[in-house]
CSV table of C-alpha atoms in Angstrom, one decimal:
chain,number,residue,atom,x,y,z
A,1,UNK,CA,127.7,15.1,109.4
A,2,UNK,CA,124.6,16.8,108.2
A,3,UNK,CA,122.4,13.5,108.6
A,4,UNK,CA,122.9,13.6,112.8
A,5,UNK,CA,120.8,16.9,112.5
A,6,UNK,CA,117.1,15.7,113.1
A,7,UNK,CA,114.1,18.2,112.2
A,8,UNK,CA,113.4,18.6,116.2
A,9,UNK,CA,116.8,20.4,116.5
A,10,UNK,CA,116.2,22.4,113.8
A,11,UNK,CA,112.6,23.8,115.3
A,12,UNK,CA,114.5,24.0,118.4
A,13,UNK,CA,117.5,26.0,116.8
A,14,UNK,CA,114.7,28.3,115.5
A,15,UNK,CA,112.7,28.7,118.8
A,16,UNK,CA,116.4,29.6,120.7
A,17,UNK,CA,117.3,31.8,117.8
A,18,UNK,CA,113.6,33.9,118.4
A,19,UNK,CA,113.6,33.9,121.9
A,20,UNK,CA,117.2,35.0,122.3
A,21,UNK,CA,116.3,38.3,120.6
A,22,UNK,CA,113.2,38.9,122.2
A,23,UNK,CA,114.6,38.4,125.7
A,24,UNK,CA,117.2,40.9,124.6
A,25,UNK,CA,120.0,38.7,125.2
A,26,UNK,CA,121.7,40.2,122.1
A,27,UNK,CA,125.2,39.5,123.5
A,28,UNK,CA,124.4,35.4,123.2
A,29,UNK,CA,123.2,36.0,119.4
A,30,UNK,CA,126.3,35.7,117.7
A,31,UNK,CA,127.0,32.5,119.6
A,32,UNK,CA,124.1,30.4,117.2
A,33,UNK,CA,126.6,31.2,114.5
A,34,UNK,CA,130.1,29.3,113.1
A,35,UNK,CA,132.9,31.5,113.3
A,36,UNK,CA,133.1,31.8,109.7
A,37,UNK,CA,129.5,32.5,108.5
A,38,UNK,CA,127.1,34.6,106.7
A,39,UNK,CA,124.6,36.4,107.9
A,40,UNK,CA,122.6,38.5,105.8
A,41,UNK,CA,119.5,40.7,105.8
A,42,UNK,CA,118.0,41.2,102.2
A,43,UNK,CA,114.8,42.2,100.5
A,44,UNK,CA,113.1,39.6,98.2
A,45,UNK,CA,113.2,42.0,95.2
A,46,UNK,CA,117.3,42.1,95.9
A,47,UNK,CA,117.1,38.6,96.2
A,48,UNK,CA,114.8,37.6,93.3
A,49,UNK,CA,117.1,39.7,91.0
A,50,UNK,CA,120.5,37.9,92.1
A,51,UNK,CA,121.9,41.6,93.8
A,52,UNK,CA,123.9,41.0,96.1
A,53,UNK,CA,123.6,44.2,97.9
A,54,UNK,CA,121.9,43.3,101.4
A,55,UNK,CA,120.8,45.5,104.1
A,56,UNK,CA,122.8,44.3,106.6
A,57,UNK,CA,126.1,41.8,105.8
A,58,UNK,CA,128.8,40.1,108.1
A,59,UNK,CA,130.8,36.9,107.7
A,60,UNK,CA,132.3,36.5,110.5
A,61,UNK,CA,131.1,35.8,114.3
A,62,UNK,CA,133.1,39.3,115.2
A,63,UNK,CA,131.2,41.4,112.9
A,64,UNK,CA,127.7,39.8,114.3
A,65,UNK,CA,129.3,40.6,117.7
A,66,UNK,CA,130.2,44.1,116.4
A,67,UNK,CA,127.0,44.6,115.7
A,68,UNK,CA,125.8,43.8,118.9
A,69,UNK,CA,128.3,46.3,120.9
A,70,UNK,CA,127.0,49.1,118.4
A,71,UNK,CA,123.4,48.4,118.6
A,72,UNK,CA,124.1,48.7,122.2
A,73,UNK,CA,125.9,52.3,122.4
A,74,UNK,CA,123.5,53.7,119.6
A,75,UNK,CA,120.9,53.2,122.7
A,76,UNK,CA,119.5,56.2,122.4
A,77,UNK,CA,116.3,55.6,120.7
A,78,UNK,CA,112.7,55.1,121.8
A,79,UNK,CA,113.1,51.3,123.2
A,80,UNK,CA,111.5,48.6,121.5
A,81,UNK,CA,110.9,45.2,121.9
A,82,UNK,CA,110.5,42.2,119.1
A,83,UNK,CA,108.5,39.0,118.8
A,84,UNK,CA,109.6,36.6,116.5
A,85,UNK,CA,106.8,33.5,115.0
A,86,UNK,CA,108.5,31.1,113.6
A,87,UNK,CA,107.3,28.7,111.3
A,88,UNK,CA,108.9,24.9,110.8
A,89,UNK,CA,111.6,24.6,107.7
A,90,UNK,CA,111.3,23.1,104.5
A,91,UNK,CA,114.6,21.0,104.2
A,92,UNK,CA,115.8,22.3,100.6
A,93,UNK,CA,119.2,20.0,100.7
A,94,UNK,CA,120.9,17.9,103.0
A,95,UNK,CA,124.7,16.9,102.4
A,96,UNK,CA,128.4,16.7,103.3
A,97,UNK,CA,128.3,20.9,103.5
A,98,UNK,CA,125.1,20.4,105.8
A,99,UNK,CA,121.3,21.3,105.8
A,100,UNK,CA,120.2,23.6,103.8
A,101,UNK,CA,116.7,24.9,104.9
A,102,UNK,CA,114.2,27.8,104.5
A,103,UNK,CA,111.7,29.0,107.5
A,104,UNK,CA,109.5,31.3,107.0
A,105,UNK,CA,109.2,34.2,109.6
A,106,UNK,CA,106.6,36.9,111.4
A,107,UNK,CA,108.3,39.5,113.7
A,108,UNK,CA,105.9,42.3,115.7
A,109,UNK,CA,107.1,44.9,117.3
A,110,UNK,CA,106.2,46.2,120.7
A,111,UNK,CA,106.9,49.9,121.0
A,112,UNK,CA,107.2,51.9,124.3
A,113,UNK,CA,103.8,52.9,124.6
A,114,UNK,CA,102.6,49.4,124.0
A,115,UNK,CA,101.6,49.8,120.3
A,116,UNK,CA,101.9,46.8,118.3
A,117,UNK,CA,102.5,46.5,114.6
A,118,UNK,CA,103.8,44.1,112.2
A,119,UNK,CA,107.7,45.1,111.9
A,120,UNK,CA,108.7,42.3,109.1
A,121,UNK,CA,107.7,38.9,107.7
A,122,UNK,CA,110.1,37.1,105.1
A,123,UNK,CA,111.6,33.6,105.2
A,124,UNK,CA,115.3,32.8,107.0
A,125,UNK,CA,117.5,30.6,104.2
A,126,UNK,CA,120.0,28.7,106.3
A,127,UNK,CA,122.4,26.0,106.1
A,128,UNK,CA,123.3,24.2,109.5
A,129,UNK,CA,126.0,22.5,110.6
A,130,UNK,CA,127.2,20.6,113.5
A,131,UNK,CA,130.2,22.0,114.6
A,132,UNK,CA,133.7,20.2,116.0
A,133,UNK,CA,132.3,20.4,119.4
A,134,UNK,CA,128.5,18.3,118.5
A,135,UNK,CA,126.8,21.8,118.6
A,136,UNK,CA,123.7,22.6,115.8
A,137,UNK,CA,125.3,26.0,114.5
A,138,UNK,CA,124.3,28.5,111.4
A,139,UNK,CA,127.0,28.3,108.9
A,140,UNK,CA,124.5,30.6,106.7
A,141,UNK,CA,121.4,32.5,107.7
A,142,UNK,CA,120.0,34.9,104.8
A,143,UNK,CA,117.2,36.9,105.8
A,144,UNK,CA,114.9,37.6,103.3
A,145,UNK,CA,112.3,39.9,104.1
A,146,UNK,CA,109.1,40.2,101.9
A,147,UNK,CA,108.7,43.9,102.0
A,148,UNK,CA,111.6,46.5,100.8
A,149,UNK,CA,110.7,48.8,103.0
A,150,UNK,CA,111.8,47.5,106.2
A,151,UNK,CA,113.3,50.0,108.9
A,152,UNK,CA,116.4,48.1,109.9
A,153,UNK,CA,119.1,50.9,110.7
A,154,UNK,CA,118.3,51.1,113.7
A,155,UNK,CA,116.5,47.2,114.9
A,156,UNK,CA,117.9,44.5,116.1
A,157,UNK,CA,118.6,41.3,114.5
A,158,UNK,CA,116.2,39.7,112.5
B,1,UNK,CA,109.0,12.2,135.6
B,2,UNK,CA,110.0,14.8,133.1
B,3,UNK,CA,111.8,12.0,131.0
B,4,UNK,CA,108.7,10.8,129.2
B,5,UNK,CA,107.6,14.4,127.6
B,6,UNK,CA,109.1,14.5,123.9
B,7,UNK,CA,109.2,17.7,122.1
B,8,UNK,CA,106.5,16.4,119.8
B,9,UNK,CA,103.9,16.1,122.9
B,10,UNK,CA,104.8,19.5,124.1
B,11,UNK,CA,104.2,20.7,120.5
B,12,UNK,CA,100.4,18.7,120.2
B,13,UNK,CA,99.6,21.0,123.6
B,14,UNK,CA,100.2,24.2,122.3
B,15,UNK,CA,98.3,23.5,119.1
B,16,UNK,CA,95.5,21.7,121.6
B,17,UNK,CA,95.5,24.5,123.3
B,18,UNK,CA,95.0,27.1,120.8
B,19,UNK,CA,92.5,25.4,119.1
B,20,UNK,CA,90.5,24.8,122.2
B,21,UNK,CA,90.2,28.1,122.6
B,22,UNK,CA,90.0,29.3,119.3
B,23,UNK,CA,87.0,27.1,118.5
B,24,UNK,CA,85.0,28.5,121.8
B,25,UNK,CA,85.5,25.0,124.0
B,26,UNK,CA,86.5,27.4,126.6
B,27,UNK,CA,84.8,24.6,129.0
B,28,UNK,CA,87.5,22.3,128.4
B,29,UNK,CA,90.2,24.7,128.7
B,30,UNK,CA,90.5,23.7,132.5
B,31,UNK,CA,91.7,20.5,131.4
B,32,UNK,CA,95.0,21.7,130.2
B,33,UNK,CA,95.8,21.9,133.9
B,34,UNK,CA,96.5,20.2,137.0
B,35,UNK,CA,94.1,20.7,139.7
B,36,UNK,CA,97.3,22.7,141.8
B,37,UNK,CA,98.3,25.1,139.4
B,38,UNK,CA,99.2,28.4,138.3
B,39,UNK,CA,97.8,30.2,135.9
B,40,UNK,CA,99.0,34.1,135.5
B,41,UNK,CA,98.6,37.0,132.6
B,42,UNK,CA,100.9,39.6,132.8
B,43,UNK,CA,102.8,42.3,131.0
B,44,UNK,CA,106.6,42.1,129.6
B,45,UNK,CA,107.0,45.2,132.0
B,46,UNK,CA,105.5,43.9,135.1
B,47,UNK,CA,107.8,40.3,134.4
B,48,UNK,CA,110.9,42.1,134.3
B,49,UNK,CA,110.4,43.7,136.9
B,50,UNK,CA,109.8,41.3,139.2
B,51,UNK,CA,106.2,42.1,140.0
B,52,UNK,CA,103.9,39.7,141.3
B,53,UNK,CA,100.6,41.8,139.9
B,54,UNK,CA,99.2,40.4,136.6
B,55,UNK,CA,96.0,40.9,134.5
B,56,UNK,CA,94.5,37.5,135.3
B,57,UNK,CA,95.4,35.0,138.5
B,58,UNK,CA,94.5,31.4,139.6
B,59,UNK,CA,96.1,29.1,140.9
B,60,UNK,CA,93.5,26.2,141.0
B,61,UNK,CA,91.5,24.2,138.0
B,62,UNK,CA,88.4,25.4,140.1
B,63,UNK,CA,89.3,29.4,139.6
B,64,UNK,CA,90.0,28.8,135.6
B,65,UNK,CA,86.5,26.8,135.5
B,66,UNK,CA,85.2,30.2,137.2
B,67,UNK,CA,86.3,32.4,135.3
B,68,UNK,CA,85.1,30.2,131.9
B,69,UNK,CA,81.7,30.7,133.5
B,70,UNK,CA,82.1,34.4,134.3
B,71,UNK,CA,82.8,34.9,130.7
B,72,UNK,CA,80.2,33.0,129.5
B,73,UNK,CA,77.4,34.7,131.7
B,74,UNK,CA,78.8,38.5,130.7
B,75,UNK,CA,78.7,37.6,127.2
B,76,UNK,CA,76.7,40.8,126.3
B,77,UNK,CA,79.2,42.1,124.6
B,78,UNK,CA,80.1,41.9,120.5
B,79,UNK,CA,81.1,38.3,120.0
B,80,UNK,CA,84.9,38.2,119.0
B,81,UNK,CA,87.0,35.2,117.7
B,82,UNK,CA,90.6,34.7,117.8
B,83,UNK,CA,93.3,33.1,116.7
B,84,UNK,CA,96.4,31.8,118.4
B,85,UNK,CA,99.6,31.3,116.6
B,86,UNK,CA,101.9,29.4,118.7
B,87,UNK,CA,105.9,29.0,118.1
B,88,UNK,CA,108.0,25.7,118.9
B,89,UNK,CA,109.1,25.8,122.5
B,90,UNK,CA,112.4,26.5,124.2
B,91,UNK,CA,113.1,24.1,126.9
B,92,UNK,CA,114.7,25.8,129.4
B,93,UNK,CA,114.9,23.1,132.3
B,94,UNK,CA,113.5,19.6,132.2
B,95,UNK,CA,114.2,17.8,135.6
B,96,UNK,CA,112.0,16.4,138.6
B,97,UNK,CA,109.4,19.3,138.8
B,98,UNK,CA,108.5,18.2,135.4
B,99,UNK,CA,109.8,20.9,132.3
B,100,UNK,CA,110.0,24.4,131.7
B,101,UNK,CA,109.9,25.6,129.0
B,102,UNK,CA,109.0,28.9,126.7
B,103,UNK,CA,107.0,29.5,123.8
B,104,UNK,CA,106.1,32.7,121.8
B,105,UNK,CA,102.7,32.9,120.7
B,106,UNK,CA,100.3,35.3,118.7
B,107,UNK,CA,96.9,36.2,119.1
B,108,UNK,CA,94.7,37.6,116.5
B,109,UNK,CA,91.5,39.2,116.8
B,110,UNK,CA,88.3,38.8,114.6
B,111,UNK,CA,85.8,41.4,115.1
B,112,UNK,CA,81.7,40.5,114.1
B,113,UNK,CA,82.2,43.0,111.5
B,114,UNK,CA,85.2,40.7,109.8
B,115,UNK,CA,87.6,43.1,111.3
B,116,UNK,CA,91.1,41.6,111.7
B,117,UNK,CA,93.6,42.8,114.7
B,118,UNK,CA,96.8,41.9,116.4
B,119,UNK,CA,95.9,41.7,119.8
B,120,UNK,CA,98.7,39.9,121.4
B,121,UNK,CA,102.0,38.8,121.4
B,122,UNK,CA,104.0,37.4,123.9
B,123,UNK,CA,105.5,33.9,125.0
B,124,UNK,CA,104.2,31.6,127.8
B,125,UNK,CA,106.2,30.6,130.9
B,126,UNK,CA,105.3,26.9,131.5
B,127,UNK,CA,106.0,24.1,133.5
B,128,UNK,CA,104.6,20.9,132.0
B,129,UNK,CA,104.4,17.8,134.1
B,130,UNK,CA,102.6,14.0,134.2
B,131,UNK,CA,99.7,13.7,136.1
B,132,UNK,CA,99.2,10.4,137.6
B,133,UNK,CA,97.3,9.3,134.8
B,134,UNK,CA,99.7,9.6,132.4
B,135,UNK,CA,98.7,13.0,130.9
B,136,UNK,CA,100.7,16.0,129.9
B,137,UNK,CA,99.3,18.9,132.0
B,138,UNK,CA,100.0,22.6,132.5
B,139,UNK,CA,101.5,22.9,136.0
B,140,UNK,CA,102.2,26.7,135.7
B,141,UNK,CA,101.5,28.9,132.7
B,142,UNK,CA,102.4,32.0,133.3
B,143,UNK,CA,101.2,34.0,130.3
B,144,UNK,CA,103.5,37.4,129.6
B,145,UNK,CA,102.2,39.9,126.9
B,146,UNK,CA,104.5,42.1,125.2
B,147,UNK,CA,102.3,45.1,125.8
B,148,UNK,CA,101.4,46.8,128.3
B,149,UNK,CA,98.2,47.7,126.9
B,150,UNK,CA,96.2,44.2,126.0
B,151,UNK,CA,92.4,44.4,126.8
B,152,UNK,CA,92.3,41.6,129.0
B,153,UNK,CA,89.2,43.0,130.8
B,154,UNK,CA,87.0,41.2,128.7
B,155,UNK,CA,89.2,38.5,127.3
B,156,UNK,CA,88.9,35.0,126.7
B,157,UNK,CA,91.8,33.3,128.2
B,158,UNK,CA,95.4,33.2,126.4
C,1,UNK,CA,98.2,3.5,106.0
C,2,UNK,CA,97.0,6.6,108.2
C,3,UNK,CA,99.6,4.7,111.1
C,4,UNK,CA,102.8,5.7,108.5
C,5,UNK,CA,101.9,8.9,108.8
C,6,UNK,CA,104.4,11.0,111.8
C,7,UNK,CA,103.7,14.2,113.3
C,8,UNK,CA,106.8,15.7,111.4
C,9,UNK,CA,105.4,14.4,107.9
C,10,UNK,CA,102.8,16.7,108.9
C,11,UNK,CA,104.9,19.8,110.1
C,12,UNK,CA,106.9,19.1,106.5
C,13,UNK,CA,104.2,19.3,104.3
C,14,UNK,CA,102.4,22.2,105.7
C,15,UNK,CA,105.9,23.8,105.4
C,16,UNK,CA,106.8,22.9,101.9
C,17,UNK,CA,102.7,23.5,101.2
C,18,UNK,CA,103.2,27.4,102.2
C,19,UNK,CA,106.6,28.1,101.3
C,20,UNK,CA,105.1,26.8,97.4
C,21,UNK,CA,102.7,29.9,97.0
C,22,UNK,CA,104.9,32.2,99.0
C,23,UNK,CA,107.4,32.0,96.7
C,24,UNK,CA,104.8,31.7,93.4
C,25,UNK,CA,105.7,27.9,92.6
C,26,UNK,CA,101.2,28.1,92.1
C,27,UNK,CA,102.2,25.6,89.2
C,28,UNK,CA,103.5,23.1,91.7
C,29,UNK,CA,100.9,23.6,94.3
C,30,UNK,CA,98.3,20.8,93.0
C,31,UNK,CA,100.9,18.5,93.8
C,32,UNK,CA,100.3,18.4,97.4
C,33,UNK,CA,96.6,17.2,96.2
C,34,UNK,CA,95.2,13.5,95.8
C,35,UNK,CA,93.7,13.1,92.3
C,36,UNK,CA,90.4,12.9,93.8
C,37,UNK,CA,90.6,15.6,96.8
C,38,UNK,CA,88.4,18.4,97.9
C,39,UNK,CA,89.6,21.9,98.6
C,40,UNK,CA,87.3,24.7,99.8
C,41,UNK,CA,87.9,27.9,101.0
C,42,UNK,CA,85.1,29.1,103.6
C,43,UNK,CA,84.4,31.6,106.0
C,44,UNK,CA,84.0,30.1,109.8
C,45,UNK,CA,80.4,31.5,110.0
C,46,UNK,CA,79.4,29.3,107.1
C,47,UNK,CA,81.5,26.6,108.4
C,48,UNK,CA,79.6,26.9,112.1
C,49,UNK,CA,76.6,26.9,110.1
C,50,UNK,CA,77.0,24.2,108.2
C,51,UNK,CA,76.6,26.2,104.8
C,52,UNK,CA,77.9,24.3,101.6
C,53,UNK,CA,78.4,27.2,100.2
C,54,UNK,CA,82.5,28.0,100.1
C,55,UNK,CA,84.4,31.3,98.3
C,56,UNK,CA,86.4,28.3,96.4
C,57,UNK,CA,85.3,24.8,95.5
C,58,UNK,CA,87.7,22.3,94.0
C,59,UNK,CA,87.1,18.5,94.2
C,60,UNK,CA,90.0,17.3,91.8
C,61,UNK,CA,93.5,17.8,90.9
C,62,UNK,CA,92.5,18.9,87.5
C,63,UNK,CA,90.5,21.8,89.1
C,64,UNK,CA,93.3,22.6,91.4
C,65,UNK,CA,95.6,23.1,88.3
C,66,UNK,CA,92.9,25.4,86.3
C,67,UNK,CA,92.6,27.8,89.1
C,68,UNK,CA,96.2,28.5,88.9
C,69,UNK,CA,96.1,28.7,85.0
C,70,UNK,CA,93.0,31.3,86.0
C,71,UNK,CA,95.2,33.1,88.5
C,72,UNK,CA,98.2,33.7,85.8
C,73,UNK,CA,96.1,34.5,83.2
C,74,UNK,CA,94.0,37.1,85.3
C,75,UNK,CA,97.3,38.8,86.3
C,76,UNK,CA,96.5,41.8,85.0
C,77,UNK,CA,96.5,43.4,89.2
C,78,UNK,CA,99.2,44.9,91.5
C,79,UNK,CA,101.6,42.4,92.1
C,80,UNK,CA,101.4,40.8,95.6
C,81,UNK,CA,103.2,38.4,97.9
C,82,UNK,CA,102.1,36.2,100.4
C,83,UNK,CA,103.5,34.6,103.7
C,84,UNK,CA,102.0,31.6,105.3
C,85,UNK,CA,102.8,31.0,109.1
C,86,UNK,CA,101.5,27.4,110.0
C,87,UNK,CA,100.7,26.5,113.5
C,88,UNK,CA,101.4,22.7,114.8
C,89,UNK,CA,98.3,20.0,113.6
C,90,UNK,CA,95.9,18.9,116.3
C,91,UNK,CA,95.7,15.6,115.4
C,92,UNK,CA,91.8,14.7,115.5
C,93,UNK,CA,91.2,11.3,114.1
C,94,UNK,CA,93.9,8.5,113.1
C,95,UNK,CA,92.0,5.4,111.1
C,96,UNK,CA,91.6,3.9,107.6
C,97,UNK,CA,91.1,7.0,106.0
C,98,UNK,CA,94.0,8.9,106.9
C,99,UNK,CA,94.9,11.5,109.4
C,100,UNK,CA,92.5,14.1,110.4
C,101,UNK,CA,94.0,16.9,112.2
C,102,UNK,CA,93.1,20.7,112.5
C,103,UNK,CA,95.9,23.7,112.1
C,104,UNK,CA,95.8,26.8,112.5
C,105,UNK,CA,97.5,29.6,109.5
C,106,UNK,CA,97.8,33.2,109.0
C,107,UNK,CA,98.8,34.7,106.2
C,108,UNK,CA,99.8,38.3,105.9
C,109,UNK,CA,99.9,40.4,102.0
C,110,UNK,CA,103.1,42.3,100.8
C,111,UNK,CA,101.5,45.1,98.4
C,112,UNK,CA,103.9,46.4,95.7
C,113,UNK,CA,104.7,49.4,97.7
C,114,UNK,CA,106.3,47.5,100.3
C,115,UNK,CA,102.9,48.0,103.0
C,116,UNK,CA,102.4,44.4,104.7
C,117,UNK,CA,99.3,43.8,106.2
C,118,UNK,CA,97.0,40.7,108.1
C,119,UNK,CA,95.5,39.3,105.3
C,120,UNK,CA,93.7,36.1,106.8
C,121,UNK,CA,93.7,33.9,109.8
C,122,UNK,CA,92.2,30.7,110.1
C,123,UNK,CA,92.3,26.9,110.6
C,124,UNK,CA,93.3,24.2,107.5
C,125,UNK,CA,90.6,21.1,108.5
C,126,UNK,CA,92.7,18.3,105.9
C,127,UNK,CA,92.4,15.3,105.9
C,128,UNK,CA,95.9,13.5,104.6
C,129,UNK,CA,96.8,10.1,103.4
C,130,UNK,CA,99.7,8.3,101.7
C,131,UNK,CA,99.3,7.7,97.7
C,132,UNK,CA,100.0,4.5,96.3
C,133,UNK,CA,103.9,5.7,95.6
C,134,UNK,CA,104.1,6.1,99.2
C,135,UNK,CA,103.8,10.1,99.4
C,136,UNK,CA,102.3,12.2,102.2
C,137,UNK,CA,99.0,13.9,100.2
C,138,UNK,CA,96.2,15.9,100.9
C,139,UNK,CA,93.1,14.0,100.8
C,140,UNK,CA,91.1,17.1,101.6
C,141,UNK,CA,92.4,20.6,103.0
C,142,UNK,CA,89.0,22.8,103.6
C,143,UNK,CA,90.6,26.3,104.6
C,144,UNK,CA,88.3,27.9,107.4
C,145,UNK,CA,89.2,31.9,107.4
C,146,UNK,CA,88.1,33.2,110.8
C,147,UNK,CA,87.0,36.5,108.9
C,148,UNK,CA,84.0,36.5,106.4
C,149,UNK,CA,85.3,39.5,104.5
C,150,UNK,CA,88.4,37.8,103.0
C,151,UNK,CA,89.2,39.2,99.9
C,152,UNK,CA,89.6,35.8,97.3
C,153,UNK,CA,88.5,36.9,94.3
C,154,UNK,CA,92.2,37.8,93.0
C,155,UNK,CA,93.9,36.1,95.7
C,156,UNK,CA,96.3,33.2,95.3
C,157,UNK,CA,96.0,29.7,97.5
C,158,UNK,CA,95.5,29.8,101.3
């Protein structure tokens, strides 16, 4: 299964995946996801040190989409907008349970009066999959950021 | 038409492009376009909203050659470099006109001093089409910054 | 030779090559070297002038493997991470003596604390061949950083 995924789809899963969030089309977010997945935001000193504890954790597409409807209602912030730079994966694995890949990633963030600063860089660990219906999908997407000191109760997706 | 552009050539533009600039060939920057084109900076602001004003506007090789030279004779001011980062593309339509297609991009600035900033983020709105020679060109790049507030006043192009 | 070498071979190893010293594998990072290769770091005012001079000169494997043995042993400093974002190659020349193409990189520092900041921008000028096990190496990878007041005198790889 994994070997129809080329390395073209996967930039390409990337560059829909940065732009979708950057357009603000949160809504169509969850849908780059499998139904059952993971989808995790961690720092790298959680991560180097095996903890598990994550700053943001779902494994399901409903909880992405949950997260979605209460980013939405908790709208009552300063509005911001994100830029993600993607870089192109290293291809760790590739097998029967699919690719397994890590992508390193720059996000800026544009604040209301046009200020621009450096919100988060870290690298995405995925494994993709093609799902029943010939569609590239993330079965796993860990996001590891390289700084612990992230603000992400109130962003968007990384 | 559209048929022949791979991923890969739309990808070896970008970077072309960048670097063009980047390395001061802002001579040959003209070349990225067709002789008919469009050629627009603008803010995330202004694009959502639907209006036409932008920062920068030309819609034929001749204006963008102008406006190379116009930068080139008010060159009194501190030299600057930059630096374009430039994401995998999103194609959004790829039919007769040629494709369309959308790419984030970052721009750093590097003072005389040594002086490092972020200067831009933002993605470009393109169409991409053959010419009759069998070249990729730039039929519309429409350039949309994130901010509101990018010095554009004395700025190389995007 | 140079013809066995695809655009994605290129987009792979400049992947793998940052992803190795973002996540401290410095012991594997001479790896991506020819026996006989040259690696300089340099500012791009020295490079425009033509200067030999570099901040780092290496012109064989071996030398590639003592800086790193240099780097751990000197690690007496605040611990700091790296992230490398790679642009696409611009694929200059094509012959005998392997690919020549120009990319541009930025690289931003995580400090201890957490504060991430710009730490260089540039362009890699590499030259790349295939060894005689039939792997994609760096011939020569002369790192141009657009500043001249990089810090490298503690600083890991660009």
């Amino acid at each position: 299964m994994a070997a129809e995924i080329t390395y073209e789809q996967l930039n390409k899963l990337n560059a829909a995946y940065g732009s979708c969030i950057d357009d603000d089309r949160l809504e169509a977010w969850p849908e780059f996801f499998q139904d059952a997945c993971l989808y995790k935001i961690t720092t790298a000193d959680n991560y180097r040190q095996g903890l598990a504890a994550g700053l943001v954790y779902a494994d399901t597409k409903g909880m992405l989409r949950d997260r979605v409807t209460a980013l939405r209602e908790a709208n009552v912030y300063e509005r911001q907008w994100y830029r993600h730079l993607i870089g192109s994966p290293v291809i760790v694995e590739c097998g029967q349970e699919g690719v397994r890949a890590e992508t390193a990633f720059l996000v800026t963030r544009i604040m209301r009066g046009g200020k621009t600063d450096l919100f988060a860089t870290g690298k995405y660990i995925d494994r993709i999959v093609v799902d029943s219906e010939g569609r590239i999908r993330l079965a796993e997407r860990v996001v590891v950021c390289d700084s612990g000191t992230v603000d992400t109760l109130l962003a968007i997706p990384l």
